[in-house]
Coordinates of C-alpha atoms in Angstrom, one line a residue:
M1 CA -138.2 126.5 0.0
R2 CA -140.7 125.8 0.8
D3 CA -142.6 122.5 1.9
T4 CA -144.9 122.0 -0.8
K5 CA -147.0 119.4 -3.0
E6 CA -144.3 121.0 -6.2
S7 CA -141.6 121.2 -3.3
R8 CA -141.9 117.3 -2.7
L9 CA -142.5 116.7 -6.7
L10 CA -139.7 118.1 -7.2
L11 CA -136.9 116.4 -4.8
A12 CA -138.9 113.4 -6.3
L13 CA -138.6 113.8 -9.3
L14 CA -134.3 114.0 -8.3
V15 CA -134.0 111.2 -6.9
A16 CA -135.2 109.4 -9.1
V17 CA -133.1 111.4 -12.4
A18 CA -130.1 109.9 -9.4
F19 CA -131.0 106.6 -9.2
A20 CA -131.4 106.0 -13.1
L21 CA -127.9 107.7 -13.8
I22 CA -126.4 106.0 -11.1
T23 CA -127.8 102.7 -12.7
V24 CA -126.4 103.1 -16.6
D25 CA -123.6 104.2 -15.6
I26 CA -122.8 100.8 -13.6
R27 CA -124.3 98.7 -15.8
G28 CA -122.1 101.4 -19.0
G29 CA -118.2 100.5 -16.8
E30 CA -115.9 102.2 -18.7
E31 CA -117.5 103.3 -22.0
S32 CA -120.7 104.8 -19.0
P33 CA -121.8 107.9 -21.1
V34 CA -121.2 109.6 -17.9
D35 CA -117.3 109.1 -18.3
G36 CA -116.7 111.4 -19.7
A37 CA -118.4 113.9 -17.3
R38 CA -116.3 113.3 -14.7
R39 CA -113.0 113.2 -15.8
V40 CA -114.3 117.1 -16.9
A41 CA -114.9 117.7 -13.3
A42 CA -112.0 116.3 -11.7
T43 CA -110.0 118.3 -14.0
V44 CA -112.1 121.6 -12.9
F45 CA -112.9 120.8 -9.7
G46 CA -110.1 118.6 -8.6
P47 CA -107.6 121.6 -7.8
V48 CA -109.8 123.2 -5.8
E49 CA -110.3 119.8 -3.5
N50 CA -106.4 119.3 -3.0
S51 CA -106.4 122.1 -2.0
V52 CA -109.2 122.5 0.4
A53 CA -107.7 119.2 2.4
S54 CA -104.4 120.7 3.1
A55 CA -105.9 123.3 4.6
V56 CA -108.3 121.8 7.0
D57 CA -106.4 118.4 6.5
P58 CA -102.9 119.4 9.6
I59 CA -102.2 115.8 9.8
G60 CA -102.1 115.3 6.1
N61 CA -99.7 117.9 5.5
A62 CA -96.9 116.4 8.4
I63 CA -96.7 112.9 6.3
G64 CA -96.2 114.9 3.4
A65 CA -93.4 116.6 4.8
V66 CA -92.1 114.1 7.1
R67 CA -91.9 111.7 3.7
D68 CA -90.6 115.2 1.6
S69 CA -87.8 115.9 4.4
G70 CA -86.9 112.5 3.7
E71 CA -86.8 112.9 -0.2
R72 CA -84.5 115.6 0.4
H73 CA -81.9 114.6 3.0
S74 CA -81.8 111.4 -0.2
R75 CA -80.4 114.0 -2.0
I76 CA -78.6 115.8 -0.2
A77 CA -76.6 112.5 0.7
Q78 CA -76.1 111.9 -3.3
L79 CA -75.2 115.3 -3.9
E80 CA -72.5 115.4 -1.1
R81 CA -71.1 111.8 -2.4
E82 CA -71.4 113.2 -5.6
N83 CA -69.1 116.1 -4.2
A84 CA -67.0 113.9 -2.8
E85 CA -66.6 111.5 -6.2
L86 CA -65.5 115.2 -8.0
K87 CA -63.2 115.6 -5.6
V88 CA -60.7 111.9 -6.2
K89 CA -62.0 113.0 -10.0
L90 CA -60.6 116.2 -10.2
G91 CA -57.0 114.4 -8.2
S92 CA -56.3 111.8 -10.1
D93 CA -56.8 115.2 -12.6
D94 CA -54.5 116.6 -11.2
R95 CA -52.2 114.0 -10.9
N96 CA -53.0 113.5 -14.7
R97 CA -52.7 116.8 -16.1
N98 CA -48.7 116.1 -14.6
R99 CA -47.8 113.2 -16.2
V100 CA -49.5 114.7 -19.5
R101 CA -46.8 117.3 -18.9
E102 CA -44.3 114.9 -17.6
L103 CA -45.2 112.7 -21.6
D104 CA -45.3 116.3 -23.4
K105 CA -41.6 117.4 -22.2
L106 CA -41.4 113.6 -23.4
L107 CA -41.6 113.7 -26.7
R108 CA -40.2 117.5 -27.4
T109 CA -37.1 115.8 -26.5
A110 CA -36.6 112.6 -27.9
G111 CA -37.9 114.7 -30.9
A112 CA -34.7 117.3 -30.6
G113 CA -32.2 114.4 -30.6
Q114 CA -34.8 112.6 -33.6
Y115 CA -34.7 109.6 -30.8
G116 CA -37.5 106.8 -31.8
I117 CA -39.0 105.7 -28.1
K118 CA -40.3 103.4 -26.5
A119 CA -42.9 105.1 -23.8
A120 CA -43.5 103.8 -20.8
E121 CA -44.5 104.1 -16.9
V122 CA -42.2 103.1 -13.8
V123 CA -43.6 101.0 -11.7
A124 CA -41.7 99.5 -9.0
I125 CA -38.9 101.2 -7.5
G126 CA -35.9 99.0 -6.1
A127 CA -33.9 96.4 -5.8
A128 CA -34.9 94.2 -8.9
Q129 CA -31.2 92.1 -8.2
G130 CA -29.2 92.8 -5.1
F131 CA -29.8 96.5 -4.2
S132 CA -28.5 98.7 -6.5
W133 CA -30.7 101.8 -8.0
T134 CA -33.4 100.4 -9.9
V135 CA -36.8 100.3 -11.3
T136 CA -39.5 98.3 -12.9
I137 CA -40.8 99.8 -16.0
D138 CA -43.8 98.8 -17.6
A139 CA -42.0 97.3 -21.5
G140 CA -41.0 94.4 -22.3
S141 CA -39.4 91.9 -25.2
R142 CA -43.4 92.0 -26.5
D143 CA -42.6 96.1 -26.9
G144 CA -39.5 96.2 -28.6
I145 CA -37.2 96.3 -25.6
R146 CA -33.7 94.6 -25.4
R147 CA -30.9 95.0 -22.6
D148 CA -28.7 97.6 -23.6
M149 CA -30.8 99.9 -24.1
T150 CA -31.5 104.6 -23.1
V151 CA -33.4 104.8 -21.2
I152 CA -34.6 109.2 -20.6
N153 CA -36.7 111.0 -19.7
G154 CA -37.8 114.5 -20.8
D155 CA -34.8 116.2 -18.5
G156 CA -32.4 114.3 -19.7
L157 CA -30.7 110.3 -19.4
V158 CA -31.9 108.4 -16.5
G159 CA -30.3 104.5 -18.0
R160 CA -29.8 101.7 -19.0
V161 CA -32.1 98.6 -19.5
T162 CA -30.6 95.6 -17.7
T163 CA -33.4 92.5 -17.6
V164 CA -36.6 92.5 -19.9
G165 CA -39.5 90.2 -18.9
P166 CA -42.2 89.8 -21.4
S167 CA -44.1 92.7 -20.8
T168 CA -41.5 94.8 -18.1
A169 CA -37.7 95.3 -17.4
T170 CA -34.8 96.5 -15.4
V171 CA -33.4 100.0 -15.3
L172 CA -30.1 101.0 -13.9
L173 CA -30.4 104.2 -13.1
A174 CA -27.4 106.9 -14.1
N175 CA -26.7 107.4 -10.5
D176 CA -25.8 103.7 -9.8
P177 CA -22.4 103.5 -8.8
D178 CA -22.5 100.5 -11.2
F179 CA -23.8 102.5 -14.2
T180 CA -20.8 104.1 -16.5
V181 CA -21.2 106.4 -19.3
G182 CA -18.9 108.0 -21.3
T183 CA -20.0 112.1 -22.0
R184 CA -18.6 115.1 -23.9
I185 CA -18.7 118.5 -22.6
E186 CA -20.7 121.0 -24.4
R187 CA -18.5 123.6 -24.5
T188 CA -15.5 122.4 -25.1
N189 CA -16.1 118.9 -26.3
E190 CA -14.2 117.0 -23.4
L191 CA -14.2 113.7 -23.3
G192 CA -14.6 111.1 -19.9
F193 CA -16.2 108.8 -18.2
A194 CA -19.2 109.4 -15.8
T195 CA -20.3 107.4 -12.9
G196 CA -22.9 107.1 -10.3
Q197 CA -22.1 107.7 -7.1
G198 CA -26.1 107.0 -5.7
E199 CA -27.5 110.1 -3.8
R200 CA -24.3 111.9 -4.5
P201 CA -23.8 114.1 -7.8
L202 CA -22.1 112.0 -10.8
S203 CA -18.3 111.7 -10.6
V204 CA -16.8 112.3 -14.3
Q205 CA -13.2 111.6 -14.6
L206 CA -12.3 113.9 -18.1
L207 CA -9.1 111.9 -20.0
N208 CA -8.2 115.6 -19.9
G209 CA -6.4 116.1 -17.0
K210 CA -5.2 119.8 -18.1
A211 CA -8.3 120.6 -19.8
K212 CA -10.1 123.5 -18.8
V213 CA -14.0 123.1 -17.0
K214 CA -15.6 125.7 -14.7
P215 CA -18.5 125.7 -12.8
G216 CA -21.9 125.3 -15.6
D217 CA -20.7 123.4 -18.1
R218 CA -23.2 120.6 -19.1
L219 CA -22.2 117.2 -20.3
V220 CA -23.7 114.8 -22.7
T221 CA -23.5 111.4 -22.9
F222 CA -21.0 110.6 -26.6
G223 CA -22.7 107.2 -27.5
S224 CA -21.6 104.1 -27.8
Q225 CA -20.9 101.7 -30.4
A226 CA -23.8 100.8 -32.4
D227 CA -25.3 103.2 -29.8
R228 CA -26.1 100.6 -27.6
P229 CA -26.4 100.6 -24.5
F230 CA -25.7 104.7 -24.7
V231 CA -26.8 106.5 -28.1
P232 CA -25.6 109.9 -28.6
G233 CA -26.1 113.9 -27.4
V234 CA -28.7 113.2 -24.3
P235 CA -28.3 115.4 -21.6
V236 CA -26.4 114.1 -18.6
G237 CA -25.8 117.1 -15.7
E238 CA -24.5 120.3 -15.1
V239 CA -21.1 121.1 -13.7
I240 CA -21.0 121.9 -9.6
R241 CA -16.9 121.5 -8.7
V242 CA -14.0 121.2 -10.2
D243 CA -11.0 119.6 -7.5
P244 CA -8.1 121.9 -8.7
S245 CA -4.8 120.3 -11.5
S246 CA -2.6 118.4 -9.7
G247 CA -0.6 117.7 -13.3
D248 CA -2.7 114.4 -13.2
L249 CA -3.5 113.1 -16.2
T250 CA -7.1 113.4 -15.8
R251 CA -9.3 115.3 -13.5
R252 CA -12.7 115.0 -12.1
L253 CA -15.7 116.9 -11.9
F254 CA -18.6 116.1 -10.3
V255 CA -21.9 116.9 -11.7
R256 CA -25.8 117.3 -10.9
P257 CA -27.5 115.2 -12.8
Y258 CA -30.5 117.1 -14.6
A259 CA -33.0 113.5 -13.8
G260 CA -34.7 113.3 -10.8
F261 CA -34.4 109.4 -10.0
S262 CA -36.5 109.9 -7.3
R263 CA -39.4 110.8 -8.7
L264 CA -39.6 109.0 -11.5
D265 CA -43.1 108.6 -13.9
I266 CA -42.9 108.4 -17.6
V267 CA -39.7 107.6 -19.0
G268 CA -38.6 106.5 -22.9
V269 CA -36.6 103.6 -23.6
V270 CA -34.7 104.4 -27.1
V271 CA -35.3 101.8 -29.4
Q272 CA -34.2 103.6 -33.0
A273 CA -31.0 106.0 -33.1
P274 CA -30.6 109.4 -34.9
R275 CA -29.1 108.9 -37.8
T276 CA -26.9 111.3 -37.1
D277 CA -25.7 112.2 -34.0
P278 CA -27.7 115.6 -32.0
R279 CA -24.5 116.8 -30.5
D280 CA -25.9 119.8 -28.4
T281 CA -29.2 120.0 -29.9
V282 CA -31.3 118.8 -27.1
L283 CA -29.5 120.1 -24.7
P284 CA -32.0 122.8 -22.7
A285 CA -31.7 126.9 -23.9
K286 CA -29.4 128.6 -21.6
P287 CA -31.1 131.4 -19.1
K288 CA -30.5 135.6 -21.0
P289 CA -29.0 137.2 -18.1
A290 CA -30.4 140.4 -16.7
P291 CA -29.4 143.3 -18.6
T292 CA -27.3 145.5 -17.0
V293 CA -28.6 149.5 -16.5
T294 CA -25.4 152.5 -16.7
V295 CA -26.4 155.6 -15.2
T296 CA -23.6 158.1 -16.8
V297 CA -23.0 161.7 -15.5
T298 CA -22.7 164.3 -17.6
P299 CA -20.6 167.7 -15.8
S300 CA -22.4 170.9 -16.5
P301 CA -20.3 173.4 -19.2
G302 CA -18.0 175.9 -16.5
G303 CA -17.3 172.4 -13.7
E304 CA -20.1 174.2 -11.4
Q305 CA -23.2 172.6 -10.3
P306 CA -26.0 174.7 -9.1
Q307 CA -27.3 174.3 -5.7
G308 CA -30.1 172.2 -5.7
E309 CA -27.8 169.5 -7.4
Q310 CA -24.5 170.0 -4.8
D311 CA -27.1 168.8 -1.8
E312 CA -28.4 166.2 -3.9
R313 CA -25.0 164.9 -4.3
M314 CA -23.8 165.5 -1.0
N315 CA -27.0 164.1 0.7
A316 CA -26.7 160.5 -1.9
Q317 CA -22.3 160.5 0.1
P318 CA -22.8 158.0 3.2
G319 CA -21.6 160.3 6.2
V320 CA -21.8 164.0 4.6
T321 CA -23.9 165.9 6.1
P322 CA -25.5 169.2 5.0
R323 CA -25.1 172.6 6.6
T324 CA -27.8 174.5 7.7
D325 CA -27.7 178.5 8.0
E326 CA -28.1 178.1 11.7
Q327 CA -25.4 176.2 12.6
E328 CA -23.7 178.7 10.0
Q329 CA -24.5 181.2 12.4
E330 CA -23.5 178.9 15.6

């Protein structure tokens, strides 16, 4: 623009207008008439200013990058913590799933025998009195538990209640040497008494010394008078060995118990006996034997077999090798 009289006059006019707008804006405060125009300008030109500032301000970019990097590291650390917590939760869920399966199995066993039970958790293993095989459960007199009640789990007989407190009870396990329970064999109904032997199989003394017993026979509880301390029909175990009969009045068996006494977790105290003896209905179904395949060979008419079949039969016989044409010529 040329330095003329008109240009100088226009410049002076623009300066005067600018001062006038500044004065009006200052006096108007938050209700300034130019505030709307300012917001529009900020909306239009703000992104452009940020882009330009980012391009021409590398120091500011570096500061922002460091700040974002710190936020990312914090986020990663948080995710790592969440993953660790999730793994712990998954492990806990696995244990919970196992316990749910145990409880479900217990309820099915109780339902099969029509036993009214109070489910409880084993909270301690060891001697509550002396060195006997005992466990402590988290149910007591407040839950209706009484002395000499039968204790079961999903597999079968666990033991009987010996001591009861307000919120806990002590259970004498069936493998304790002081434990004895009346038994009945499933197949023959022969009666006997099972006694614990610690980590060894249960020892069962049959009343009939001439009773026919074989490995694989299964035993259940015979039951006690007034169902205390034992209700009838609870699975006890399976015969694994029979002592040879020597003409004695009794006969001794060795029985592998169904319950695993070293891994007890969820058990049920029978607080209500069944109305009738469930007999053998609580025992699990026996596995079906694998089918036997029988091959029948039908001889050909006239007693002669084709040459191909004769060769196949000779090849199938051990130590027989068919002669070839070259061997015959030699």
